[in-house]
Tab-separated table of C-alpha atoms and ligand atoms in Angstrom:
chain	number	residue	atom	x	y	z
A	260	MET	CA	-19.994	187.227	68.545
A	261	LEU	CA	-16.332	186.220	68.275
A	262	ASP	CA	-17.165	183.024	70.112
A	263	ILE	CA	-15.986	179.908	68.303
A	264	ASN	CA	-16.125	177.649	71.310
A	265	GLY	CA	-17.170	174.136	70.247
A	266	LYS	CA	-16.912	174.834	66.529
A	267	THR	CA	-15.162	172.376	64.223
A	268	VAL	CA	-12.197	173.761	62.299
A	269	LEU	CA	-10.059	172.097	59.616
A	270	VAL	CA	-6.706	173.683	58.725
A	271	VAL	CA	-5.148	172.168	55.606
A	272	GLY	CA	-1.403	172.758	55.661
A	273	GLY	CA	-1.814	173.444	59.378
A	274	THR	CA	1.334	171.736	60.630
A	275	SER	CA	3.868	174.555	60.455
A	276	GLY	CA	4.316	178.295	60.193
A	277	ILE	CA	1.358	180.600	59.719
A	278	ASN	CA	-1.278	177.899	59.358
A	279	ARG	CA	-0.147	176.108	62.501
A	280	GLY	CA	-0.420	179.432	64.318
A	281	VAL	CA	-3.998	179.661	63.036
A	282	ALA	CA	-4.779	176.117	64.209
A	283	GLU	CA	-3.330	176.831	67.662
A	284	ARG	CA	-5.283	180.078	68.017
A	285	PHE	CA	-8.587	178.327	67.214
A	286	ALA	CA	-7.653	175.521	69.623
A	287	ALA	CA	-6.899	178.000	72.397
A	288	ARG	CA	-10.329	179.572	71.817
A	289	GLY	CA	-12.128	176.265	72.423
A	290	ALA	CA	-12.643	174.924	68.898
A	291	ARG	CA	-12.219	171.291	67.845
A	292	VAL	CA	-9.334	171.426	65.370
A	293	ALA	CA	-8.122	169.060	62.662
A	294	VAL	CA	-4.930	169.592	60.655
A	295	ALA	CA	-3.597	167.963	57.495
A	296	SER	CA	-0.310	167.903	55.580
A	297	ARG	CA	2.118	165.500	53.870
A	298	SER	CA	4.348	164.661	56.812
A	299	GLY	CA	2.973	162.194	59.352
A	300	GLU	CA	5.544	163.423	61.864
A	301	LYS	CA	4.450	167.054	61.502
A	302	VAL	CA	0.773	166.063	61.764
A	303	ALA	CA	1.395	164.021	64.931
A	304	ASP	CA	3.486	166.787	66.500
A	305	THR	CA	0.817	169.403	65.775
A	306	VAL	CA	-2.011	167.233	67.109
A	307	ARG	CA	-0.025	166.748	70.338
A	308	ALA	CA	0.512	170.519	70.625
A	309	LEU	CA	-3.193	171.211	70.054
A	310	GLU	CA	-4.151	168.604	72.664
A	311	ALA	CA	-1.771	170.264	75.105
A	312	LEU	CA	-3.929	173.379	74.678
A	313	GLY	CA	-6.925	171.340	75.843
A	314	CYS	CA	-8.271	170.883	72.329
A	315	ASP	CA	-10.095	167.857	70.938
A	316	ALA	CA	-7.684	167.540	67.994
A	317	ALA	CA	-7.260	165.252	65.014
A	318	GLY	CA	-5.147	165.072	61.896
A	319	PHE	CA	-4.577	163.242	58.670
A	320	THR	CA	-1.745	162.869	56.222
A	321	ALA	CA	-2.388	163.842	52.603
A	322	ASP	CA	-0.830	165.691	49.706
A	323	VAL	CA	-3.253	168.327	48.412
A	324	ARG	CA	-2.249	167.264	44.888
A	325	ASP	CA	-3.971	163.927	45.553
A	326	ALA	CA	-7.729	164.603	45.362
A	327	GLY	CA	-8.639	161.130	46.663
A	328	ALA	CA	-6.378	161.381	49.706
A	329	ILE	CA	-7.860	164.762	50.613
A	330	GLU	CA	-11.428	163.440	50.138
A	331	ASN	CA	-10.753	160.435	52.384
A	332	GLY	CA	-9.106	162.554	55.059
A	333	VAL	CA	-11.913	165.115	55.121
A	334	ALA	CA	-14.537	162.340	55.289
A	335	ALA	CA	-12.718	160.817	58.280
A	336	ILE	CA	-12.691	164.178	60.074
A	337	HIS	CA	-16.421	164.542	59.377
A	338	ASP	CA	-17.052	161.047	60.801
A	339	ARG	CA	-15.271	162.066	63.994
A	340	PHE	CA	-16.315	165.699	64.475
A	341	GLY	CA	-19.443	166.197	62.345
A	342	ALA	CA	-20.063	169.172	60.040
A	343	LEU	CA	-17.220	171.620	59.456
A	344	ASP	CA	-17.841	175.186	60.686
A	345	VAL	CA	-14.522	176.599	59.472
A	346	VAL	CA	-12.019	175.503	56.828
A	347	VAL	CA	-8.654	177.229	56.419
A	348	SER	CA	-6.799	176.120	53.293
A	349	GLY	CA	-3.146	177.167	53.228
A	350	ALA	CA	-0.883	174.441	51.853
A	351	ALA	CA	1.653	176.030	49.500
A	352	GLY	CA	5.102	175.754	48.016
A	353	ASN	CA	7.551	178.504	47.091
A	354	PHE	CA	11.096	179.011	45.880
A	355	PRO	CA	12.625	181.883	43.920
A	356	ALA	CA	13.324	181.125	40.246
A	357	LEU	CA	13.323	183.380	37.204
A	358	ALA	CA	10.970	182.245	34.441
A	359	LYS	CA	13.870	181.577	32.081
A	360	ASP	CA	15.367	179.125	34.590
A	361	LEU	CA	12.145	177.503	35.768
A	362	SER	CA	11.283	174.109	34.300
A	363	SER	CA	7.776	173.195	33.272
A	364	ASN	CA	7.703	170.798	36.197
A	365	GLY	CA	8.873	173.493	38.632
A	366	PHE	CA	6.044	175.807	37.501
A	367	LYS	CA	3.611	172.895	37.639
A	368	ALA	CA	4.691	171.835	41.143
A	369	VAL	CA	3.605	175.172	42.624
A	370	MET	CA	0.467	175.405	40.464
A	371	ASP	CA	-0.480	171.883	41.546
A	372	ILE	CA	0.071	172.522	45.263
A	373	ASP	CA	-1.322	176.042	45.570
A	374	LEU	CA	-4.018	176.212	42.897
A	375	LEU	CA	-5.135	172.673	42.046
A	376	GLY	CA	-4.618	171.750	45.708
A	377	THR	CA	-6.971	174.551	46.793
A	378	PHE	CA	-9.550	173.306	44.284
A	379	HIS	CA	-9.211	169.767	45.674
A	380	VAL	CA	-9.692	171.016	49.232
A	381	MET	CA	-12.738	173.111	48.254
A	382	LYS	CA	-14.344	170.148	46.422
A	383	ALA	CA	-13.620	167.756	49.287
A	384	VAL	CA	-15.007	169.956	52.073
A	385	PHE	CA	-18.165	171.264	50.387
A	386	PRO	CA	-20.397	168.247	51.176
A	387	TYR	CA	-19.389	168.428	54.837
A	388	LEU	CA	-19.651	172.181	55.454
A	389	LYS	CA	-22.256	173.436	57.906
A	390	LYS	CA	-25.000	174.950	55.759
A	391	PRO	CA	-25.865	177.672	56.467
A	392	GLY	CA	-23.044	179.159	58.509
A	393	ALA	CA	-19.685	177.751	57.414
A	394	SER	CA	-16.723	180.041	56.770
A	395	VAL	CA	-14.005	179.032	54.297
A	396	ILE	CA	-10.700	180.942	54.310
A	397	ASN	CA	-8.035	180.549	51.635
A	398	ILE	CA	-4.531	181.719	52.517
A	399	SER	CA	-3.254	183.748	49.579
A	400	ALA	CA	-0.146	185.936	49.137
A	401	PRO	CA	0.637	189.463	47.888
A	402	GLN	CA	2.068	187.852	44.729
A	403	ALA	CA	-1.579	187.324	43.690
A	404	PHE	CA	-1.822	191.003	42.778
A	405	ILE	CA	1.755	192.394	43.036
A	406	PRO	CA	3.959	190.969	40.279
A	407	MET	CA	7.375	189.885	41.579
A	408	MET	CA	10.452	188.749	39.735
A	409	ALA	CA	11.398	185.114	40.342
A	410	GLN	CA	7.848	184.404	41.506
A	411	ILE	CA	5.976	183.761	38.237
A	412	HIS	CA	4.743	180.386	39.489
A	413	VAL	CA	3.545	181.809	42.823
A	414	CYS	CA	1.998	184.925	41.222
A	415	ALA	CA	0.011	182.788	38.776
A	416	ALA	CA	-1.027	180.240	41.398
A	417	LYS	CA	-2.095	182.664	44.124
A	418	ALA	CA	-3.998	184.888	41.645
A	419	GLY	CA	-5.890	181.703	40.808
A	420	VAL	CA	-6.510	180.977	44.477
A	421	ASP	CA	-8.140	184.389	44.905
A	422	MET	CA	-10.349	183.750	41.884
A	423	ILE	CA	-11.380	180.421	43.428
A	424	THR	CA	-12.371	182.418	46.523
A	425	ARG	CA	-14.381	184.932	44.529
A	426	THR	CA	-16.069	182.347	42.298
A	427	LEU	CA	-17.080	180.125	45.203
A	428	ALA	CA	-18.488	183.147	47.028
A	429	LEU	CA	-20.964	183.290	44.136
A	430	GLU	CA	-21.615	179.557	43.939
A	431	TRP	CA	-21.887	178.877	47.682
A	432	GLY	CA	-23.544	182.076	48.917
A	433	GLY	CA	-26.970	180.507	48.405
A	434	ALA	CA	-25.999	177.688	50.760
A	435	GLY	CA	-25.040	180.222	53.424
A	436	VAL	CA	-21.322	179.481	53.065
A	437	ARG	CA	-18.898	182.414	53.069
A	438	VAL	CA	-15.564	182.168	51.228
A	439	ASN	CA	-12.746	184.705	51.701
A	440	SER	CA	-9.003	185.023	51.167
A	441	VAL	CA	-6.540	186.275	53.758
A	442	VAL	CA	-3.347	187.703	52.275
A	443	PRO	CA	-0.494	187.619	54.786
A	444	GLY	CA	2.313	190.140	54.506
A	445	PRO	CA	5.845	189.104	55.487
A	446	ILE	CA	5.493	186.851	58.519
A	447	ASP	CA	8.476	186.435	60.794
A	448	GLY	CA	10.038	183.070	61.528
A	449	THR	CA	8.298	181.203	58.703
A	450	GLU	CA	9.542	178.927	55.948
A	451	GLY	CA	8.093	181.292	53.357
A	452	MET	CA	10.147	184.223	54.651
A	453	ALA	CA	13.263	182.085	55.089
A	454	ARG	CA	13.064	181.310	51.367
A	455	LEU	CA	12.439	184.903	50.234
A	456	ALA	CA	14.451	186.891	52.805
A	457	PRO	CA	17.284	184.594	53.886
A	458	THR	CA	19.737	187.132	55.343
A	459	GLU	CA	19.548	189.548	58.280
A	460	SER	CA	20.074	192.595	56.048
A	461	VAL	CA	17.183	191.603	53.764
A	462	ARG	CA	14.980	190.894	56.764
A	463	LYS	CA	15.759	194.386	58.070
A	464	SER	CA	14.885	196.055	54.771
A	465	VAL	CA	11.674	194.033	54.492
A	466	ALA	CA	10.606	195.147	57.974
A	467	GLU	CA	11.440	198.769	57.091
A	468	SER	CA	9.338	198.547	53.915
A	469	VAL	CA	6.202	197.623	55.869
A	470	PRO	CA	4.277	200.849	56.578
A	471	LEU	CA	3.560	199.644	60.128
A	472	GLY	CA	7.308	199.076	60.531
A	473	ARG	CA	7.440	195.430	61.553
A	474	PHE	CA	7.063	191.859	60.394
A	475	GLY	CA	3.734	190.194	60.947
A	476	THR	CA	3.281	187.184	63.204
A	477	PRO	CA	1.212	184.025	62.729
A	478	GLY	CA	-1.001	185.496	65.474
A	479	ASP	CA	-1.824	188.490	63.248
A	480	ILE	CA	-3.098	186.112	60.572
A	481	ALA	CA	-4.872	183.926	63.132
A	482	ASP	CA	-6.771	186.962	64.457
A	483	ALA	CA	-8.015	187.799	60.944
A	484	CYS	CA	-9.113	184.175	60.483
A	485	LEU	CA	-10.914	184.231	63.846
A	486	PHE	CA	-12.785	187.338	62.760
A	487	LEU	CA	-13.723	185.865	59.360
A	488	ALA	CA	-14.873	182.674	61.058
A	489	SER	CA	-17.086	184.574	63.486
A	490	ASP	CA	-20.572	186.048	63.279
A	491	LEU	CA	-18.938	189.507	63.197
A	492	ALA	CA	-18.025	188.744	59.567
A	493	GLY	CA	-21.494	187.411	58.712
A	494	PHE	CA	-21.917	189.683	55.651
A	495	ILE	CA	-18.368	189.292	54.289
A	496	THR	CA	-17.832	186.914	51.401
A	497	GLY	CA	-15.695	186.990	48.256
A	498	ALA	CA	-13.268	189.388	49.950
A	499	VAL	CA	-9.507	189.284	49.495
A	500	ILE	CA	-8.155	190.824	52.684
A	501	PRO	CA	-4.512	191.866	53.085
A	502	VAL	CA	-3.244	191.422	56.637
A	503	ASP	CA	0.149	192.898	55.928
A	504	GLY	CA	0.783	196.117	57.842
A	505	GLY	CA	0.223	197.964	54.553
A	506	TRP	CA	3.081	196.137	52.741
A	507	ALA	CA	1.167	195.697	49.477
A	508	GLN	CA	0.349	199.447	49.434
A	509	ASN	CA	4.124	199.945	49.349
A	510	ASN	CA	4.455	197.464	46.440
A	511	CYS	CA	6.015	194.975	48.900
A	512	GLY	CA	9.072	197.233	49.228
A	513	GLY	CA	11.994	196.071	47.124
A	514	MET	CA	11.109	192.381	47.298
A	515	SER	CA	10.752	191.966	43.533
A	516	ASP	CA	14.086	193.671	42.741
A	517	TYR	CA	15.784	191.780	45.542
A	518	LEU	CA	14.523	188.365	44.366
A	519	GLY	CA	15.438	189.210	40.774
A	520	SER	CA	18.977	190.151	41.774
A	521	LEU	CA	19.355	187.172	44.114
A	522	VAL	CA	18.482	184.684	41.416
A	523	LEU	CA	20.415	186.538	38.704
A	524	ARG	CA	23.574	186.353	40.831
A	525	HIS	CA	23.193	182.561	40.843
A	526	SER	CA	22.008	181.978	37.282
A	527	GLY	CA	23.627	184.787	35.280
B	195	COA	N1	14.546	176.507	41.739
B	195	COA	C1	14.096	176.039	40.548
B	195	COA	N2	13.332	174.896	40.431
B	195	COA	C2	13.058	174.222	41.562
B	195	COA	C3	13.477	174.651	42.834
B	195	COA	C4	14.263	175.853	42.901
B	195	COA	N3	14.709	176.331	44.066
B	195	COA	N4	13.025	173.779	43.764
B	195	COA	C5	12.336	172.823	43.096
B	195	COA	N5	12.355	173.103	41.769
B	195	COA	C6	11.768	172.293	40.699
B	195	COA	C7	12.467	170.929	40.642
B	195	COA	O1	13.720	171.016	39.963
B	195	COA	C8	11.427	170.089	39.900
B	195	COA	O2	11.464	170.339	38.523
B	195	COA	P1	12.254	169.304	37.497
B	195	COA	O3	11.577	167.970	37.649
B	195	COA	O4	12.077	169.932	36.167
B	195	COA	O5	13.691	169.284	37.962
B	195	COA	C9	10.122	170.685	40.409
B	195	COA	O6	10.407	171.975	40.963
B	195	COA	C10	9.479	169.828	41.492
B	195	COA	O7	10.455	169.628	42.488
B	195	COA	P2	10.283	168.494	43.606
B	195	COA	O8	11.409	168.661	44.583
B	195	COA	O9	10.072	167.165	42.970
B	195	COA	O10	8.892	168.948	44.232
B	195	COA	P3	8.148	168.451	45.511
B	195	COA	O11	6.775	168.189	45.097
B	195	COA	O12	8.900	167.399	46.253
B	195	COA	O13	8.217	169.781	46.471
B	195	COA	C11	8.373	172.193	46.394
B	195	COA	C12	7.510	170.950	46.152
B	195	COA	C13	9.482	172.255	45.332
B	195	COA	C14	7.451	173.400	46.252
B	195	COA	C15	9.060	172.161	47.799
B	195	COA	O14	9.876	173.305	47.943
B	195	COA	C16	8.060	172.079	48.935
B	195	COA	O15	7.604	170.995	49.278
B	195	COA	N6	7.696	173.232	49.569
B	195	COA	C17	6.783	173.259	50.722
B	195	COA	C18	7.247	174.249	51.770
B	195	COA	C19	7.286	175.661	51.259
B	195	COA	O16	7.612	175.930	50.105
B	195	COA	N7	6.950	176.603	52.160
B	195	COA	C20	6.813	177.997	51.825
B	195	COA	C21	5.361	178.260	51.601
B	195	COA	S1	5.155	179.895	51.034
B	196	NAP	P1	5.123	176.529	55.742
B	196	NAP	O1	5.565	176.616	57.175
B	196	NAP	O2	6.024	175.874	54.767
B	196	NAP	O3	3.703	175.796	55.763
B	196	NAP	C1	3.204	175.094	54.664
B	196	NAP	C2	2.256	174.046	55.203
B	196	NAP	O4	1.652	173.370	54.098
B	196	NAP	C3	2.955	172.974	56.021
B	196	NAP	O5	2.056	172.484	57.005
B	196	NAP	C4	3.243	171.874	54.998
B	196	NAP	O6	3.372	170.620	55.678
B	196	NAP	C5	1.981	171.981	54.141
B	196	NAP	N1	2.163	171.531	52.757
B	196	NAP	C6	3.104	171.929	51.860
B	196	NAP	N2	2.931	171.283	50.702
B	196	NAP	C7	1.859	170.479	50.863
B	196	NAP	C8	1.191	169.565	50.023
B	196	NAP	N3	1.591	169.342	48.769
B	196	NAP	N4	0.093	168.897	50.513
B	196	NAP	C9	-0.320	169.096	51.795
B	196	NAP	N5	0.273	169.951	52.623
B	196	NAP	C10	1.354	170.632	52.171
B	196	NAP	O7	4.756	177.949	55.115
B	196	NAP	P2	4.406	179.416	55.649
B	196	NAP	O8	5.534	180.298	55.259
B	196	NAP	O9	3.925	179.418	57.048
B	196	NAP	O10	3.189	179.776	54.657
B	196	NAP	C11	1.859	179.361	54.945
B	196	NAP	C12	0.878	179.990	53.967
B	196	NAP	O11	0.960	181.411	54.028
B	196	NAP	C13	1.123	179.612	52.504
B	196	NAP	O12	-0.120	179.492	51.847
B	196	NAP	C14	1.892	180.805	51.971
B	196	NAP	O13	1.754	180.958	50.586
B	196	NAP	C15	1.207	181.934	52.724
B	196	NAP	N6	2.033	183.149	52.874
B	196	NAP	C16	3.150	183.109	53.642
B	196	NAP	C17	3.878	184.269	53.840
B	196	NAP	C18	5.062	184.289	54.768
B	196	NAP	O14	5.582	185.365	55.097
B	196	NAP	N7	5.527	183.148	55.230
B	196	NAP	C19	3.498	185.462	53.207
B	196	NAP	C20	2.387	185.450	52.374
B	196	NAP	C21	1.637	184.291	52.229
B	196	NAP	P3	4.092	169.326	55.011
B	196	NAP	O15	5.494	169.728	54.702
B	196	NAP	O16	3.954	168.271	56.079
B	196	NAP	O17	3.281	168.974	53.810
């Protein structure tokens, strides 16, 4: 029932970090995989890596803030591969900034990428989803439900992403389309963690604050996505699923205090 051989998978923001790990895992399991992001170089590099895994791979360049570019890219993938069985939407931006120091445009940049971008992806893929049967997975973050200093933009945006998930579970259930969020904990070796835990001592304290005692890997998130994409998850929709070693149960350790102090040191 975990078989996704021959299925068509689109991973938006799939050209680095966690999402690329997801794309590679689906490719290794025999899916056709398409990826999309802003950088043509990153798209080309990822497509080559997926092909090296024996995958029939494709990609397109688009900024999720540009609804038309996303629509055109998704239509092109549909022309090539047919109906989409699985969509993983994970493009995001993050940087630490206290609210008092964050410009309107800085707040808007993250809202536009994470929240409006997710809406654009959802709108663009819906006509091309396999109905019934498709599985849509939004990549969220613990900031959606754990407030963190210096993350007001991310907290607001990712809370919105999870409400997109839950609302579309209602709207698309009748079409046989499931929509869920996966909430990664701290994932080692990623851009997101490099921005939030830049030093070895912070990395160590983050790992120690995870109840399971370690960072996650892109493979941990990929496994959850594989499950949600499979028939084993056939009755799961509208769920927001932490895949975080229990980190959120521990209030994400001292991450909020750390980010607050980090930014305060710089901005006074
Ligand atoms: N602190 C405060 N404000 C910041 C900032 C920081 N570290 N970095 C960017 N901003 C502000 C900018 O100053 C600008 O606001 P302004 O016009 O009032 O000066 C606004 O955010 C937009 O910045 P810009 O560089 O034009 O945005 P962009 O669209 O080129 O890039 C970002 C978007 C800022 C989110 C960029 O970091 C990005 O592309 N991130 C993708 C990768 C990533 O974040 N990965 C982790 C995922 S969890
Ligand atoms: P990452 O490596 O920076 O990946 C972000 C991806 O999104 C890249 O492929 C990037 O490619 C693309 N992207 C960024 N802005 C885009 C835009 N405007 N339009 C289209 N594509 C865009 O980040 P990551 O750390 O692996 O995080 C991946 C996801 O997991 C994010 O949703 C993040 O919020 C979530 N998450 C991460 C962690 C963590 O520990 N890292 C924890 C919790 C949640 P381009 O640069 O080519 O556009």
